[in-house]
Amino acid sequence: MATNYRPVANIPFLGKVLERVVAGQPQALLDETDYLDPFQSGFRPGYSTESALVALYDDLCRETDKGSTSLLVLLDLSAAFDTIDHGILLDRLAGLGVGGTALQWFRSYLNGRFQKVVLGDHVSTSWQLCHGVPQGSILSPLLFNIYMKPLGEVIRRCGLRNHQYSDDTQLYLSFSTNPGEAVAVLNRCLAEVREWMRANKLKLNPDKTEVLLVGGSGFGEGGFDLVLNGATLPLRDKVRSLGVLLDPELSLEAQVTAVARNAFLQLWLINQLRPYLEYDCLATVTHALVTSRLDFCNALYVGVPLKTVRTLQLVQNRAARLLTGTGRYAHMTPVLRQLHWLPIEARAQVKVLIMAYKALNGLGPGYLNERLRPYMPDRPLRSAGESLLREPSMKEIRRVSTRRRAFSAVAPNLWNSIPKEVRLAPSLLVFRRQVKTFLFKHHFNC
């Protein structure tokens, strides 16, 4: 017996074209009214899993720097898109200002859908879908974000911080003393989240909900009994948040090891194809299967220890040898320069600078913009017009490791180190090109 009968939406091409036309109007309304939760990063222009993770990582690093411990809870929803209540969703749309013919159109869009199960030559009878939004459609992610908007408010009312990406919800609470009180607050919040989910016809999955204790070496693991739906949530030694493995020390060693292992496997497979592919095709496959893995959320790799960076650098070196046929013991710096590949450390710096540029120019999420403050000297100085950022003082961030890794510290430092004409680039495309050129010259001394 199958355990999951989740329907696969069979949407015709013309239907998707119509959805694309319609989607622009509610998206414009959401942007104009700033309706969506400020910490919802799913399916929004300028937002991404990486921006959500950078903000989360920055918060956890800053709290650890203060000597605080953080409890991070990753909530998991069961078949979230398929359990949305149509009546509640239409009420949310009406509250947003959608009415009349437009609301009737959305009601018609949601209702009247059927599903059936096909197994070989056998076909079940059709069953009307009274809940859910069609998977794979253009409008469904937008409607889901509208539906989930009140959840962030529920969490923050409890005194916790949160980040969401579609149905992935991360909530966390920091404390320096009295862990028992922190656990009580978290349990109350989880109970309120559970009630909100129940009222909105959504279901939490305790079996897949994970808890991580960050920076809690002084407390041990006893006494952190978090309860969800009557089930105790055990502490994990590592958790996967939006595709990235986090550990209690925020070292990212488990993440780097996993990325390197998967990338080396892909390189082995690509090597089998090498005799049959032209150079251009080989380069395309390498970038698609290996470089993409190295670049995924690599903004988090800024400032990690050299031994951790070296693990990823070995992967890049192996990919360069595969493409160029370079010998095993050849020096790789000239090869990377020939390929015009920035080393791993520089690629991470480029990503951080691009995120900073987006945040400062209204192209990125507000929760990153608020972490970057313009440099304002106490008296009139020439540097006042240099578009510099204020770097946190030693009182604000004490540890050197935090200053090297937290976005709110490392982004201003990197931003102030690039030339003024790069900082004042008129567009993201120009900035991206100029900052890569600057760092390429810097790392290869050319």
XYZ file of C-alpha atoms in Angstrom:
446
model
C 0.000 0.000 0.000
C 1.227 3.474 -0.831
C 1.703 5.800 2.139
C 1.378 9.043 0.198
C -1.364 9.878 -2.277
C -0.255 13.471 -2.782
C -1.853 14.665 -6.040
C 0.328 15.702 -8.968
C -1.295 18.675 -10.691
C -1.688 18.207 -14.440
C -1.786 21.873 -15.444
C -1.938 22.656 -19.195
C 0.506 25.126 -20.716
C -2.206 27.704 -21.375
C -3.260 27.497 -17.737
C 0.272 28.309 -16.596
C 0.415 31.267 -18.981
C -2.825 32.584 -17.469
C -1.471 32.062 -13.953
C 1.686 33.983 -14.854
C -0.439 36.920 -16.026
C -2.584 36.849 -12.885
C 0.352 36.417 -10.468
C 1.790 39.842 -11.263
C -1.243 41.637 -9.820
C -1.348 40.123 -6.298
C 2.463 40.284 -6.173
C 2.301 44.033 -6.867
C -0.349 44.384 -4.141
C 1.813 42.447 -1.655
C 4.812 44.649 -2.450
C 2.770 47.842 -2.169
C 1.190 46.937 1.177
C 4.270 45.101 2.525
C 1.844 42.390 3.608
C 4.040 39.299 3.799
C 5.946 38.398 6.938
C 9.322 40.211 6.892
C 11.099 36.951 7.766
C 9.430 34.836 5.080
C 12.045 34.189 2.377
C 10.275 31.637 0.207
C 9.251 32.487 -3.374
C 9.988 36.209 -3.075
C 12.174 38.270 -5.425
C 15.519 39.069 -3.776
C 15.001 36.515 -1.003
C 16.582 33.062 -0.906
C 17.511 30.135 1.310
C 20.989 31.662 1.511
C 19.770 35.032 2.771
C 17.653 33.290 5.432
C 20.589 31.126 6.524
C 23.002 34.069 6.604
C 20.632 35.979 8.899
C 20.103 32.941 11.129
C 23.846 32.208 11.285
C 24.607 35.853 12.065
C 22.133 35.870 14.958
C 23.489 32.631 16.422
C 27.104 33.822 16.107
C 26.348 37.145 17.757
C 24.522 35.440 20.639
C 27.393 33.003 21.150
C 29.783 35.971 21.187
C 27.788 37.447 24.071
C 28.148 34.204 25.988
C 24.521 33.208 25.408
C 23.166 29.801 24.487
C 20.549 29.366 21.765
C 17.896 26.723 21.220
C 17.076 26.324 17.527
C 13.921 24.429 16.547
C 13.290 23.397 12.929
C 9.586 22.719 12.465
C 8.369 20.285 9.819
C 4.898 20.344 8.290
C 3.195 17.308 6.793
C 1.978 17.887 3.211
C 1.600 21.612 3.851
C 0.538 22.619 0.335
C -2.126 19.877 0.258
C -3.911 20.764 3.503
C -4.589 24.458 2.923
C -8.210 25.276 3.682
C -9.832 27.126 0.783
C -12.202 29.108 2.994
C -9.406 30.413 5.227
C -7.258 31.274 2.205
C -10.111 33.210 0.568
C -10.670 35.095 3.846
C -6.944 36.012 3.879
C -7.252 37.302 0.299
C -10.342 39.321 1.208
C -8.480 40.817 4.172
C -5.682 41.779 1.818
C -8.147 43.812 -0.256
C -8.995 41.304 -2.983
C -12.718 41.410 -3.653
C -15.465 41.306 -6.256
C -14.635 39.566 -9.525
C -11.008 39.013 -8.510
C -12.034 37.069 -5.384
C -14.546 35.078 -7.410
C -11.766 34.199 -9.869
C -9.581 32.836 -7.054
C -12.556 30.858 -5.680
C -13.081 29.342 -9.122
C -9.345 28.652 -9.420
C -9.267 26.691 -6.150
C -12.548 24.795 -6.410
C -13.608 22.096 -8.842
C -10.346 20.139 -8.910
C -10.350 16.342 -8.818
C -7.747 13.649 -8.298
C -7.514 9.968 -9.182
C -5.003 7.167 -8.735
C -3.681 5.327 -11.799
C -1.940 1.968 -11.327
C -1.166 0.190 -14.588
C -4.484 -0.266 -16.423
C -6.540 0.418 -13.295
C -7.979 3.855 -12.611
C -9.777 4.872 -9.437
C -12.876 6.999 -9.364
C -12.281 10.757 -9.279
C -12.327 12.451 -5.890
C -12.942 16.166 -5.443
C -10.153 18.146 -3.736
C -11.606 20.386 -1.059
C -8.219 21.441 0.334
C -4.794 22.380 -0.935
C -3.302 24.357 -3.787
C -2.028 22.613 -6.940
C 1.620 21.545 -6.774
C 3.774 22.943 -9.573
C 1.540 25.892 -10.408
C 2.639 29.528 -10.652
C 0.158 30.898 -8.121
C 0.457 28.230 -5.416
C 3.679 29.524 -3.745
C 2.248 33.043 -3.631
C -1.012 31.834 -2.108
C 0.871 29.679 0.397
C 2.907 32.670 1.615
C -0.315 34.627 2.141
C -1.816 31.703 4.045
C 1.205 31.330 6.353
C 1.631 35.041 7.102
C 0.184 35.030 10.673
C 2.539 32.258 11.861
C 5.528 34.591 12.230
C 3.442 36.957 14.354
C 2.448 34.083 16.659
C 6.108 33.127 17.167
C 7.336 36.667 17.810
C 4.534 37.317 20.309
C 6.106 34.545 22.380
C 9.425 36.439 22.455
C 11.199 34.199 19.936
C 12.872 35.036 16.643
C 12.043 33.187 13.461
C 12.878 32.672 9.805
C 10.673 30.931 7.284
C 11.215 29.560 3.825
C 7.908 28.352 2.429
C 6.790 25.667 4.915
C 10.211 25.358 6.612
C 10.033 27.290 9.873
C 13.025 28.015 12.096
C 12.423 29.505 15.532
C 15.067 30.166 18.141
C 15.507 31.577 21.622
C 18.744 32.756 23.252
C 19.495 32.819 26.997
C 22.513 33.223 29.257
C 21.093 31.893 32.529
C 18.169 29.789 33.754
C 17.733 27.281 30.892
C 14.608 25.920 32.588
C 12.782 29.214 31.990
C 13.923 29.262 28.359
C 12.581 25.729 27.845
C 9.271 26.749 29.424
C 8.979 29.728 27.060
C 9.791 27.521 24.079
C 7.224 24.909 25.124
C 4.566 27.594 25.473
C 5.458 28.878 22.011
C 5.338 25.389 20.507
C 1.912 24.885 22.079
C 0.647 28.149 20.554
C 2.137 27.237 17.169
C 0.446 23.834 17.371
C -2.919 25.474 18.153
C -2.490 27.912 15.278
C -1.668 25.022 12.953
C -4.707 23.100 14.114
C -6.991 26.094 13.628
C -5.600 26.570 10.117
C -5.895 22.872 9.142
C -2.129 22.293 9.059
C -0.267 19.429 10.718
C 3.101 19.499 12.457
C 5.307 16.434 12.200
C 7.158 15.873 15.527
C 9.157 12.975 14.066
C 10.906 15.286 11.610
C 11.107 18.352 13.851
C 14.701 18.870 15.036
C 16.300 20.796 17.919
C 19.876 22.077 18.149
C 21.554 23.553 21.238
C 24.069 26.164 20.051
C 26.870 27.251 22.359
C 25.534 25.358 25.349
C 28.727 23.727 26.594
C 28.155 25.118 30.081
C 24.695 23.597 30.502
C 25.047 20.034 29.245
C 22.098 18.315 27.596
C 19.920 17.517 30.601
C 16.745 19.457 31.279
C 16.065 20.550 27.687
C 12.778 18.680 27.355
C 10.884 20.313 24.509
C 7.470 18.812 23.796
C 5.436 18.954 20.582
C 2.087 17.166 20.224
C 2.921 15.133 23.330
C 6.244 13.910 21.869
C 9.596 14.916 23.362
C 11.993 16.504 20.884
C 15.546 15.207 21.436
C 18.608 17.402 20.954
C 20.610 16.599 17.795
C 24.362 16.756 17.285
C 23.661 18.334 13.891
C 20.563 19.484 11.997
C 19.871 20.222 8.346
C 18.481 23.708 7.913
C 17.450 24.603 4.347
C 20.020 22.188 2.953
C 22.925 23.188 5.234
C 24.181 21.080 8.151
C 24.566 23.085 11.362
C 26.374 21.844 14.468
C 26.427 23.168 18.080
C 29.767 24.972 17.513
C 28.646 26.461 14.153
C 31.887 25.118 12.671
C 30.212 23.913 9.429
C 32.651 20.986 9.355
C 29.832 18.476 8.794
C 28.454 20.611 5.947
C 31.844 20.977 4.249
C 32.563 17.253 4.604
C 29.204 16.359 3.048
C 29.674 18.823 0.162
C 33.201 17.557 -0.532
C 32.125 13.914 -0.455
C 29.267 14.488 -2.928
C 31.441 16.683 -5.172
C 34.246 14.093 -5.337
C 31.674 11.466 -6.300
C 30.421 13.680 -9.128
C 34.003 14.280 -10.291
C 34.585 10.524 -10.430
C 31.481 10.127 -12.602
C 32.491 13.046 -14.841
C 35.924 11.506 -15.273
C 34.248 8.448 -16.795
C 32.655 10.696 -19.415
C 35.776 12.684 -20.174
C 36.867 10.636 -23.267
C 33.462 11.211 -24.872
C 32.928 14.937 -24.272
C 34.306 18.048 -25.919
C 35.948 20.585 -23.619
C 32.945 22.973 -23.601
C 30.555 20.165 -22.707
C 32.928 18.884 -20.040
C 33.160 22.372 -18.508
C 29.361 22.722 -18.526
C 28.875 19.386 -16.769
C 31.576 20.243 -14.207
C 29.977 23.578 -13.369
C 26.506 22.023 -13.147
C 27.466 19.081 -10.903
C 30.483 20.325 -8.935
C 30.839 24.117 -8.923
C 27.147 24.537 -8.082
C 27.688 22.423 -4.962
C 30.710 24.484 -3.912
C 28.803 27.733 -4.401
C 25.596 26.683 -2.611
C 25.261 28.967 0.454
C 29.014 29.618 0.317
C 28.493 33.007 2.012
C 28.560 30.959 5.227
C 32.124 29.814 4.477
C 33.690 33.247 4.987
C 36.118 33.136 7.885
C 35.990 29.372 8.494
C 39.314 27.799 9.574
C 41.893 27.176 6.846
C 41.689 23.407 7.298
C 37.960 23.572 6.515
C 38.492 25.791 3.470
C 41.239 23.460 2.261
C 38.750 20.579 2.053
C 36.681 22.506 -0.494
C 39.774 23.878 -2.228
C 40.920 20.306 -2.898
C 37.623 19.694 -4.686
C 38.063 22.770 -6.862
C 41.672 21.799 -7.618
C 40.557 18.318 -8.646
C 37.916 19.823 -10.965
C 40.550 22.125 -12.514
C 42.902 19.180 -13.089
C 40.091 17.220 -14.715
C 39.292 20.029 -17.149
C 42.878 20.926 -18.065
C 44.579 17.551 -17.790
C 47.054 18.966 -15.274
C 49.236 16.488 -13.398
C 48.599 15.538 -9.806
C 51.613 17.341 -8.349
C 51.450 20.523 -10.468
C 51.046 23.878 -8.718
C 47.381 24.879 -9.024
C 47.509 28.670 -8.764
C 48.512 29.162 -12.449
C 45.830 26.656 -13.492
C 43.071 28.460 -11.582
C 44.262 31.745 -13.027
C 44.187 30.267 -16.540
C 40.610 29.050 -16.003
C 39.735 32.426 -14.446
C 38.443 30.647 -11.345
C 38.542 32.463 -8.036
C 39.635 30.215 -5.136
C 37.036 29.052 -2.616
C 37.763 31.794 -0.070
C 37.399 34.539 -2.665
C 34.195 33.033 -4.083
C 32.684 33.234 -0.605
C 33.783 36.865 -0.275
C 32.173 37.695 -3.625
C 28.887 36.197 -2.437
C 28.931 38.232 0.792
C 29.667 41.447 -1.115
C 26.873 40.767 -3.606
C 24.429 40.174 -0.758
C 25.572 43.419 0.875
C 25.095 45.346 -2.383
C 21.595 43.930 -2.804
C 20.660 44.757 0.784
C 21.963 48.335 0.535
C 20.211 49.004 -2.771
C 16.779 47.605 -1.988
C 17.332 44.387 -3.955
C 17.569 42.113 -0.921
C 15.598 41.356 2.223
C 15.127 43.980 4.897
C 16.446 41.663 7.613
C 19.895 41.863 5.974
C 19.695 45.593 5.330
C 19.121 46.317 9.029
C 22.429 44.591 9.847
C 24.398 47.093 7.729
C 24.747 50.685 8.944
C 26.345 53.536 6.972
C 29.534 54.982 8.415
C 28.809 58.429 9.854
C 31.907 60.195 11.284
C 31.481 62.436 14.327
C 32.921 65.417 12.447
C 33.045 66.367 8.742
C 35.580 64.104 7.070
C 36.358 63.188 3.488
C 35.372 59.579 4.244
C 31.761 60.653 4.841
C 31.055 60.509 1.097
C 32.875 57.231 0.445
C 29.787 55.016 0.874
C 31.465 53.141 3.721
C 29.793 50.917 6.307
C 30.217 51.083 10.054
C 32.134 48.119 11.456
C 31.020 46.822 14.887
C 33.239 47.893 17.763
C 35.152 45.528 20.032
C 32.501 46.075 22.703
C 29.785 44.894 20.338
C 31.704 41.848 19.058
C 34.487 40.541 21.269
C 35.694 37.355 19.596
C 37.922 37.412 16.548
C 36.169 34.348 15.123
C 32.804 36.143 15.265
C 34.229 39.214 13.507
C 35.473 36.950 10.722
C 32.272 34.977 10.263
C 29.162 36.922 11.291
C 27.599 38.732 8.321
C 27.017 41.936 10.315
C 30.780 42.148 10.955
C 32.450 40.594 7.917
C 30.236 42.310 5.314
C 31.190 45.877 6.395
C 34.853 44.850 6.592
C 34.861 43.438 3.058
C 32.729 46.308 1.740
C 35.134 48.949 3.048
C 38.104 47.115 1.505
C 36.912 47.381 -2.094
C 37.458 50.552 -4.188
C 34.951 53.384 -4.015
C 34.032 53.087 -7.703
C 33.065 49.457 -7.135
C 30.924 50.313 -4.101
C 29.131 52.969 -6.159
C 28.461 50.682 -9.144
C 25.214 51.743 -10.878
C 23.760 48.236 -11.172
C 24.101 44.759 -9.732
C 25.470 43.438 -13.027
C 28.236 46.056 -13.059
C 29.002 45.528 -9.376
C 29.236 41.767 -9.794
C 31.674 42.113 -12.688
C 33.829 44.752 -11.021
C 34.075 43.022 -7.637
C 35.074 39.733 -9.273
C 37.732 41.541 -11.294
C 39.058 43.309 -8.190
C 39.302 40.116 -6.153
C 40.808 38.204 -9.079
C 43.614 40.770 -9.372
C 44.067 40.770 -5.607
C 44.357 37.001 -5.243
C 46.514 36.415 -8.318
C 48.628 39.571 -8.019
C 47.903 40.735 -11.547
